[in-house]
Amino acid sequence: MITIAIANQKGGVGKTTTAVNLATALAATGWRTLLVDCDPQGNASTGLGVSSGERKLSSYDVLVDDASIASAIHSTGIPKLDLVPATVDLSGAEVELVDVPHRTGRMRQALSTHSGHDICFIDCPPSLGLLTLNALCAANTLLVPLQCEFFALEGLSQLLQTVEQVRERFNPSLGIIGVALTMFDKRNRLTDQVSDDVRDCLGDLVFESVIPRNVRLSEAPSHGVPALIYDHSCRGSRAYMALARELIGRLPAERAAA
Ligand code: ATP
Ligand code: MG
């Protein structure tokens, strides 16, 4: 199984929207796909129509109580796409794990014994705390959604420093599969400028597909379905399908490294 963490410590940059729609696109392409919601906000879970009222196990039980991934899987109603949901309990996990040995390796441990999926996406919270560290330690590679705005690159350097530390201490083979530009607004000159700067700075690491600002993408979660299902032909959905094709093209290298 290839595991991809979707992380950026900046809030609201499109991590969850990217995780949900890429996971849906890969499932539609035939990959047995697992999405692990590692954010106490549980946005990926509600976005897939799984509410916290359904008291089955969640990512909290995996991280804190040694529950297996298999025991925490919920089906999403979308063929080949399964979810390990998150609930608000997860916000306590950072504190509860403080004295636990190998506390950054809990998700890695759980995923390493899991079979039955070809690919796993982990949706991270907007911080570089223990939850994101668990995701980075468990992942083969990282995908960074980057919103085209003024401080985008500043936040990125902090994230890259963290990746370097994770490589040195816990997960030497952690790769970066790419940076995806999100909420691109072609009417906004600043967005264009930032996108050019990011490409100058990061080169081929930046995916060619750019996700436009698109209201259909923001409407879909309130219906409990991914945008790709809510309106598969809107600009946002088409952009995520193009991004998924590019991602699949980059996966063989990750599989070789895994
Ligand atoms: P958080 O850091 O809180 O977890 P996030 O990085 O996961 O946030 P999202 O939840 O994906 O970001 O997006 C933030 C908000 O912007 C959501 O309301 C989402 O529906 C909306 N949104 C995301 N991408 C787009 C887009 N391309 N066009 C329009 N709205 C978008
Ligand atoms: Mg999110």
Tab-separated table of C-alpha atoms and ligand atoms in Angstrom:
chain	number	residue	atom	x	y	z
A	1	MET	CA	0.000	0.000	0.000
A	2	ILE	CA	1.267	3.467	-0.871
A	3	THR	CA	0.489	6.003	1.849
A	4	ILE	CA	0.213	9.684	1.003
A	5	ALA	CA	-0.071	12.308	3.742
A	6	ILE	CA	-1.892	15.467	2.706
A	7	ALA	CA	-0.467	18.170	4.919
A	8	ASN	CA	0.081	21.873	5.303
A	9	GLN	CA	0.024	23.497	8.719
A	10	LYS	CA	-1.823	26.488	7.287
A	11	GLY	CA	-5.555	26.237	7.803
A	12	GLY	CA	-8.132	26.268	5.037
A	13	VAL	CA	-5.774	25.721	2.099
A	14	GLY	CA	-7.733	22.831	0.579
A	15	LYS	CA	-6.184	19.784	2.308
A	16	THR	CA	-9.491	18.052	2.979
A	17	THR	CA	-11.052	18.949	-0.373
A	18	THR	CA	-7.938	17.566	-2.060
A	19	ALA	CA	-7.867	14.405	0.074
A	20	VAL	CA	-11.555	13.603	-0.486
A	21	ASN	CA	-11.563	14.260	-4.214
A	22	LEU	CA	-8.240	12.590	-5.008
A	23	ALA	CA	-9.300	9.554	-2.989
A	24	THR	CA	-12.583	9.443	-4.932
A	25	ALA	CA	-10.789	9.818	-8.267
A	26	LEU	CA	-8.369	6.986	-7.474
A	27	ALA	CA	-11.195	4.748	-6.313
A	28	ALA	CA	-13.018	5.489	-9.575
A	29	THR	CA	-9.894	4.451	-11.463
A	30	GLY	CA	-9.986	1.068	-9.734
A	31	TRP	CA	-7.546	1.581	-6.864
A	32	ARG	CA	-8.746	0.133	-3.576
A	33	THR	CA	-8.529	3.373	-1.646
A	34	LEU	CA	-8.501	4.196	2.058
A	35	LEU	CA	-8.861	7.697	3.449
A	36	VAL	CA	-7.752	8.173	7.049
A	37	ASP	CA	-9.145	11.306	8.672
A	38	CYS	CA	-6.509	12.501	11.116
A	39	ASP	CA	-8.090	15.870	11.868
A	40	PRO	CA	-10.297	16.307	14.973
A	41	GLN	CA	-12.479	18.649	12.883
A	42	GLY	CA	-13.551	15.501	10.998
A	43	ASN	CA	-14.199	17.420	7.780
A	44	ALA	CA	-13.205	14.530	5.513
A	45	SER	CA	-15.612	12.285	7.432
A	46	THR	CA	-18.592	14.640	7.156
A	47	GLY	CA	-17.615	15.406	3.571
A	48	LEU	CA	-18.059	11.702	2.834
A	49	GLY	CA	-21.367	11.520	4.670
A	50	VAL	CA	-20.060	9.687	7.755
A	51	SER	CA	-21.294	11.501	10.845
A	52	SER	CA	-19.731	11.292	14.295
A	53	GLY	CA	-23.096	10.037	15.616
A	54	GLU	CA	-22.356	6.610	14.158
A	55	ARG	CA	-20.409	5.198	17.100
A	56	LYS	CA	-17.993	2.905	15.450
A	57	LEU	CA	-14.272	3.108	15.945
A	58	SER	CA	-12.297	6.028	14.564
A	59	SER	CA	-8.738	7.236	14.044
A	60	TYR	CA	-8.674	8.129	17.764
A	61	ASP	CA	-9.064	4.445	18.690
A	62	VAL	CA	-6.306	3.523	16.235
A	63	LEU	CA	-3.889	6.117	17.613
A	64	VAL	CA	-4.653	5.899	21.315
A	65	ASP	CA	-6.195	2.478	21.962
A	66	ASP	CA	-4.293	0.250	19.522
A	67	ALA	CA	-7.446	-0.529	17.509
A	68	SER	CA	-6.649	-2.059	14.135
A	69	ILE	CA	-7.264	-0.103	10.942
A	70	ALA	CA	-9.644	-2.854	9.795
A	71	SER	CA	-11.796	-2.417	12.897
A	72	ALA	CA	-12.144	1.340	12.296
A	73	ILE	CA	-13.067	1.226	8.614
A	74	HIS	CA	-16.417	2.648	7.528
A	75	SER	CA	-17.681	2.179	4.012
A	76	THR	CA	-18.525	5.392	2.180
A	77	GLY	CA	-21.093	4.175	-0.320
A	78	ILE	CA	-18.559	4.928	-3.048
A	79	PRO	CA	-17.198	1.739	-4.606
A	80	LYS	CA	-13.600	0.973	-3.604
A	81	LEU	CA	-13.411	3.931	-1.197
A	82	ASP	CA	-13.254	3.303	2.552
A	83	LEU	CA	-12.800	5.729	5.431
A	84	VAL	CA	-11.297	5.700	8.876
A	85	PRO	CA	-13.221	8.668	10.300
A	86	ALA	CA	-12.201	11.216	12.914
A	87	THR	CA	-14.247	12.501	15.802
A	88	VAL	CA	-13.667	15.361	18.256
A	89	ASP	CA	-12.102	12.825	20.659
A	90	LEU	CA	-9.048	13.071	18.482
A	91	SER	CA	-8.320	16.565	19.810
A	92	GLY	CA	-7.401	14.909	23.125
A	93	ALA	CA	-5.027	12.442	21.509
A	94	GLU	CA	-2.075	14.839	21.422
A	95	VAL	CA	-2.229	15.161	25.211
A	96	GLU	CA	-3.071	11.527	25.894
A	97	LEU	CA	-0.112	10.315	23.862
A	98	VAL	CA	2.418	12.583	25.564
A	99	ASP	CA	3.856	9.846	27.798
A	100	VAL	CA	3.407	6.975	25.369
A	101	PRO	CA	6.637	5.507	23.958
A	102	HIS	CA	7.002	5.740	20.152
A	103	ARG	CA	4.111	8.188	20.108
A	104	THR	CA	4.948	9.470	16.621
A	105	GLY	CA	4.887	5.943	15.188
A	106	ARG	CA	1.365	4.894	16.195
A	107	MET	CA	-0.268	5.379	12.769
A	108	ARG	CA	2.730	3.856	11.010
A	109	GLN	CA	2.449	0.777	13.209
A	110	ALA	CA	-1.283	0.428	12.512
A	111	LEU	CA	-0.967	0.897	8.750
A	112	SER	CA	2.043	-1.396	8.428
A	113	THR	CA	-0.030	-4.435	9.344
A	114	HIS	CA	-3.011	-3.426	7.207
A	115	SER	CA	-3.804	-5.069	3.902
A	116	GLY	CA	-6.734	-4.812	1.543
A	117	HIS	CA	-6.100	-1.366	0.070
A	118	ASP	CA	-3.712	-0.251	-2.666
A	119	ILE	CA	-3.447	3.348	-1.604
A	120	CYS	CA	-4.087	5.361	1.539
A	121	PHE	CA	-4.515	9.119	1.903
A	122	ILE	CA	-4.169	10.734	5.324
A	123	ASP	CA	-5.930	14.073	5.801
A	124	CYS	CA	-3.953	16.094	8.355
A	125	PRO	CA	-5.047	18.900	10.699
A	126	PRO	CA	-3.740	22.460	10.282
A	127	SER	CA	-0.775	22.125	12.644
A	128	LEU	CA	2.581	20.418	12.869
A	129	GLY	CA	1.672	18.639	16.102
A	130	LEU	CA	1.627	14.968	16.986
A	131	LEU	CA	-1.221	14.078	14.617
A	132	THR	CA	0.567	15.444	11.567
A	133	LEU	CA	3.828	13.876	12.787
A	134	ASN	CA	2.075	10.501	12.987
A	135	ALA	CA	0.887	10.969	9.401
A	136	LEU	CA	4.361	11.965	8.172
A	137	CYS	CA	5.955	8.993	9.929
A	138	ALA	CA	3.382	6.623	8.396
A	139	ALA	CA	3.596	8.018	4.868
A	140	ASN	CA	5.724	7.029	1.902
A	141	THR	CA	5.233	10.493	0.547
A	142	LEU	CA	3.676	13.889	1.152
A	143	LEU	CA	1.339	15.930	-1.016
A	144	VAL	CA	1.125	19.612	-0.118
A	145	PRO	CA	-1.892	21.671	-1.139
A	146	LEU	CA	-0.790	25.285	-1.429
A	147	GLN	CA	-3.219	28.169	-1.674
A	148	CYS	CA	-2.013	30.847	-4.059
A	149	GLU	CA	-1.749	33.691	-1.560
A	150	PHE	CA	0.936	35.982	-0.249
A	151	PHE	CA	2.286	33.953	2.690
A	152	ALA	CA	2.081	30.571	0.969
A	153	LEU	CA	5.823	30.062	0.534
A	154	GLU	CA	6.657	31.173	4.062
A	155	GLY	CA	4.479	28.432	5.551
A	156	LEU	CA	5.946	25.939	3.133
A	157	SER	CA	9.524	26.413	4.346
A	158	GLN	CA	8.423	25.553	7.882
A	159	LEU	CA	6.688	22.416	6.601
A	160	LEU	CA	9.789	21.389	4.647
A	161	GLN	CA	11.924	21.807	7.777
A	162	THR	CA	9.577	19.466	9.611
A	163	VAL	CA	9.818	16.951	6.760
A	164	GLU	CA	13.606	17.093	7.060
A	165	GLN	CA	13.407	16.432	10.809
A	166	VAL	CA	11.017	13.525	10.275
A	167	ARG	CA	13.426	12.066	7.700
A	168	GLU	CA	16.372	12.403	10.083
A	169	ARG	CA	14.651	10.944	13.112
A	170	PHE	CA	11.852	8.612	12.042
A	171	ASN	CA	11.179	8.037	8.357
A	172	PRO	CA	14.276	8.412	6.143
A	173	SER	CA	12.463	7.486	2.934
A	174	LEU	CA	9.667	10.067	3.240
A	175	GLY	CA	9.250	11.657	-0.204
A	176	ILE	CA	7.364	14.680	-1.473
A	177	ILE	CA	5.213	13.662	-4.388
A	178	GLY	CA	4.181	17.182	-5.243
A	179	VAL	CA	2.705	20.542	-4.416
A	180	ALA	CA	-0.812	21.210	-5.684
A	181	LEU	CA	-1.894	24.810	-6.204
A	182	THR	CA	-5.429	25.303	-4.924
A	183	MET	CA	-8.166	27.956	-5.036
A	184	PHE	CA	-6.585	29.538	-8.071
A	185	ASP	CA	-8.475	32.617	-9.202
A	186	LYS	CA	-7.406	33.766	-12.615
A	187	ARG	CA	-9.073	37.170	-12.157
A	188	ASN	CA	-6.787	37.891	-9.235
A	189	ARG	CA	-3.339	39.140	-10.320
A	190	LEU	CA	-1.773	38.263	-6.956
A	191	THR	CA	-2.791	34.612	-7.392
A	192	ASP	CA	-1.033	34.536	-10.750
A	193	GLN	CA	2.078	36.131	-9.291
A	194	VAL	CA	2.216	33.713	-6.367
A	195	SER	CA	1.715	30.756	-8.693
A	196	ASP	CA	4.667	31.953	-10.856
A	197	ASP	CA	6.842	32.453	-7.748
A	198	VAL	CA	6.011	28.998	-6.423
A	199	ARG	CA	6.865	27.406	-9.773
A	200	ASP	CA	10.143	29.376	-9.980
A	201	CYS	CA	11.050	28.229	-6.513
A	202	LEU	CA	9.914	24.584	-6.608
A	203	GLY	CA	10.054	23.702	-10.312
A	204	ASP	CA	8.718	20.275	-11.274
A	205	LEU	CA	7.626	19.543	-7.734
A	206	VAL	CA	4.535	21.638	-8.477
A	207	PHE	CA	1.809	19.693	-10.276
A	208	GLU	CA	0.825	21.194	-13.627
A	209	SER	CA	-2.868	20.768	-12.813
A	210	VAL	CA	-4.136	23.721	-10.826
A	211	ILE	CA	-7.332	23.601	-8.782
A	212	PRO	CA	-9.484	26.668	-9.525
A	213	ARG	CA	-11.626	28.455	-6.972
A	214	ASN	CA	-14.965	26.829	-7.713
A	215	VAL	CA	-18.167	27.120	-5.712
A	216	ARG	CA	-19.237	23.541	-6.507
A	217	LEU	CA	-16.202	22.265	-4.600
A	218	SER	CA	-17.303	24.159	-1.507
A	219	GLU	CA	-20.967	23.142	-1.819
A	220	ALA	CA	-20.346	19.406	-2.056
A	221	PRO	CA	-19.385	18.729	1.625
A	222	SER	CA	-22.751	19.970	2.893
A	223	HIS	CA	-24.349	17.211	0.799
A	224	GLY	CA	-22.033	14.595	2.300
A	225	VAL	CA	-20.521	13.637	-1.041
A	226	PRO	CA	-17.269	14.471	-2.817
A	227	ALA	CA	-17.490	17.162	-5.495
A	228	LEU	CA	-16.549	14.489	-8.018
A	229	ILE	CA	-19.890	12.832	-7.303
A	230	TYR	CA	-21.921	15.979	-6.584
A	231	ASP	CA	-21.042	17.505	-9.954
A	232	HIS	CA	-18.483	15.531	-11.889
A	233	SER	CA	-18.339	17.977	-14.769
A	234	CYS	CA	-17.758	21.247	-12.872
A	235	ARG	CA	-14.390	22.934	-13.316
A	236	GLY	CA	-13.236	21.926	-9.860
A	237	SER	CA	-14.025	18.246	-10.386
A	238	ARG	CA	-12.338	18.220	-13.773
A	239	ALA	CA	-9.254	19.808	-12.216
A	240	TYR	CA	-9.136	17.145	-9.490
A	241	MET	CA	-9.441	14.400	-12.112
A	242	ALA	CA	-6.503	15.923	-14.001
A	243	LEU	CA	-4.537	16.147	-10.742
A	244	ALA	CA	-5.334	12.500	-10.013
A	245	ARG	CA	-4.009	11.446	-13.435
A	246	GLU	CA	-0.803	13.362	-12.761
A	247	LEU	CA	-0.531	11.832	-9.308
A	248	ILE	CA	-0.944	8.317	-10.714
A	249	GLY	CA	1.836	9.122	-13.200
A	250	ARG	CA	4.149	9.955	-10.289
A	251	LEU	CA	3.274	6.898	-8.222
A	252	PRO	CA	5.570	4.280	-9.782
A	253	ALA	CA	8.611	6.045	-8.315
A	254	GLU	CA	6.948	6.021	-4.907
A	255	ARG	CA	6.081	2.365	-5.218
A	256	ALA	CA	9.690	1.590	-6.063
A	257	ALA	CA	10.900	3.548	-3.030
A	258	ALA	CA	8.283	1.997	-0.710
B	1	ATP	P1	-8.332	22.900	7.572
B	1	ATP	O1	-6.943	23.429	7.681
B	1	ATP	O2	-9.322	23.625	8.437
B	1	ATP	O3	-8.395	21.415	7.714
B	1	ATP	P2	-8.296	22.496	4.754
B	1	ATP	O4	-6.890	22.873	4.422
B	1	ATP	O5	-8.604	21.059	4.874
B	1	ATP	O6	-8.794	23.250	6.061
B	1	ATP	P3	-10.606	22.674	3.083
B	1	ATP	O7	-11.494	22.305	4.213
B	1	ATP	O8	-10.406	21.686	2.007
B	1	ATP	O9	-9.195	23.164	3.637
B	1	ATP	O10	-11.085	24.034	2.427
B	1	ATP	C1	-11.393	25.164	3.222
B	1	ATP	C2	-12.715	25.763	2.726
B	1	ATP	O11	-12.572	26.194	1.380
B	1	ATP	C3	-13.838	24.762	2.738
B	1	ATP	O12	-15.027	25.447	3.021
B	1	ATP	C4	-13.866	24.243	1.294
B	1	ATP	O13	-15.146	23.789	0.908
B	1	ATP	C5	-13.442	25.466	0.522
B	1	ATP	N1	-12.668	25.134	-0.680
B	1	ATP	C6	-11.617	24.279	-0.781
B	1	ATP	N2	-11.119	24.267	-2.018
B	1	ATP	C7	-11.865	25.136	-2.737
B	1	ATP	C8	-11.847	25.580	-4.097
B	1	ATP	N3	-10.932	25.126	-4.952
B	1	ATP	N4	-12.773	26.477	-4.472
B	1	ATP	C9	-13.690	26.971	-3.599
B	1	ATP	N5	-13.757	26.602	-2.323
B	1	ATP	C10	-12.864	25.692	-1.885
B	2	MG	MG	-9.134	19.953	6.574
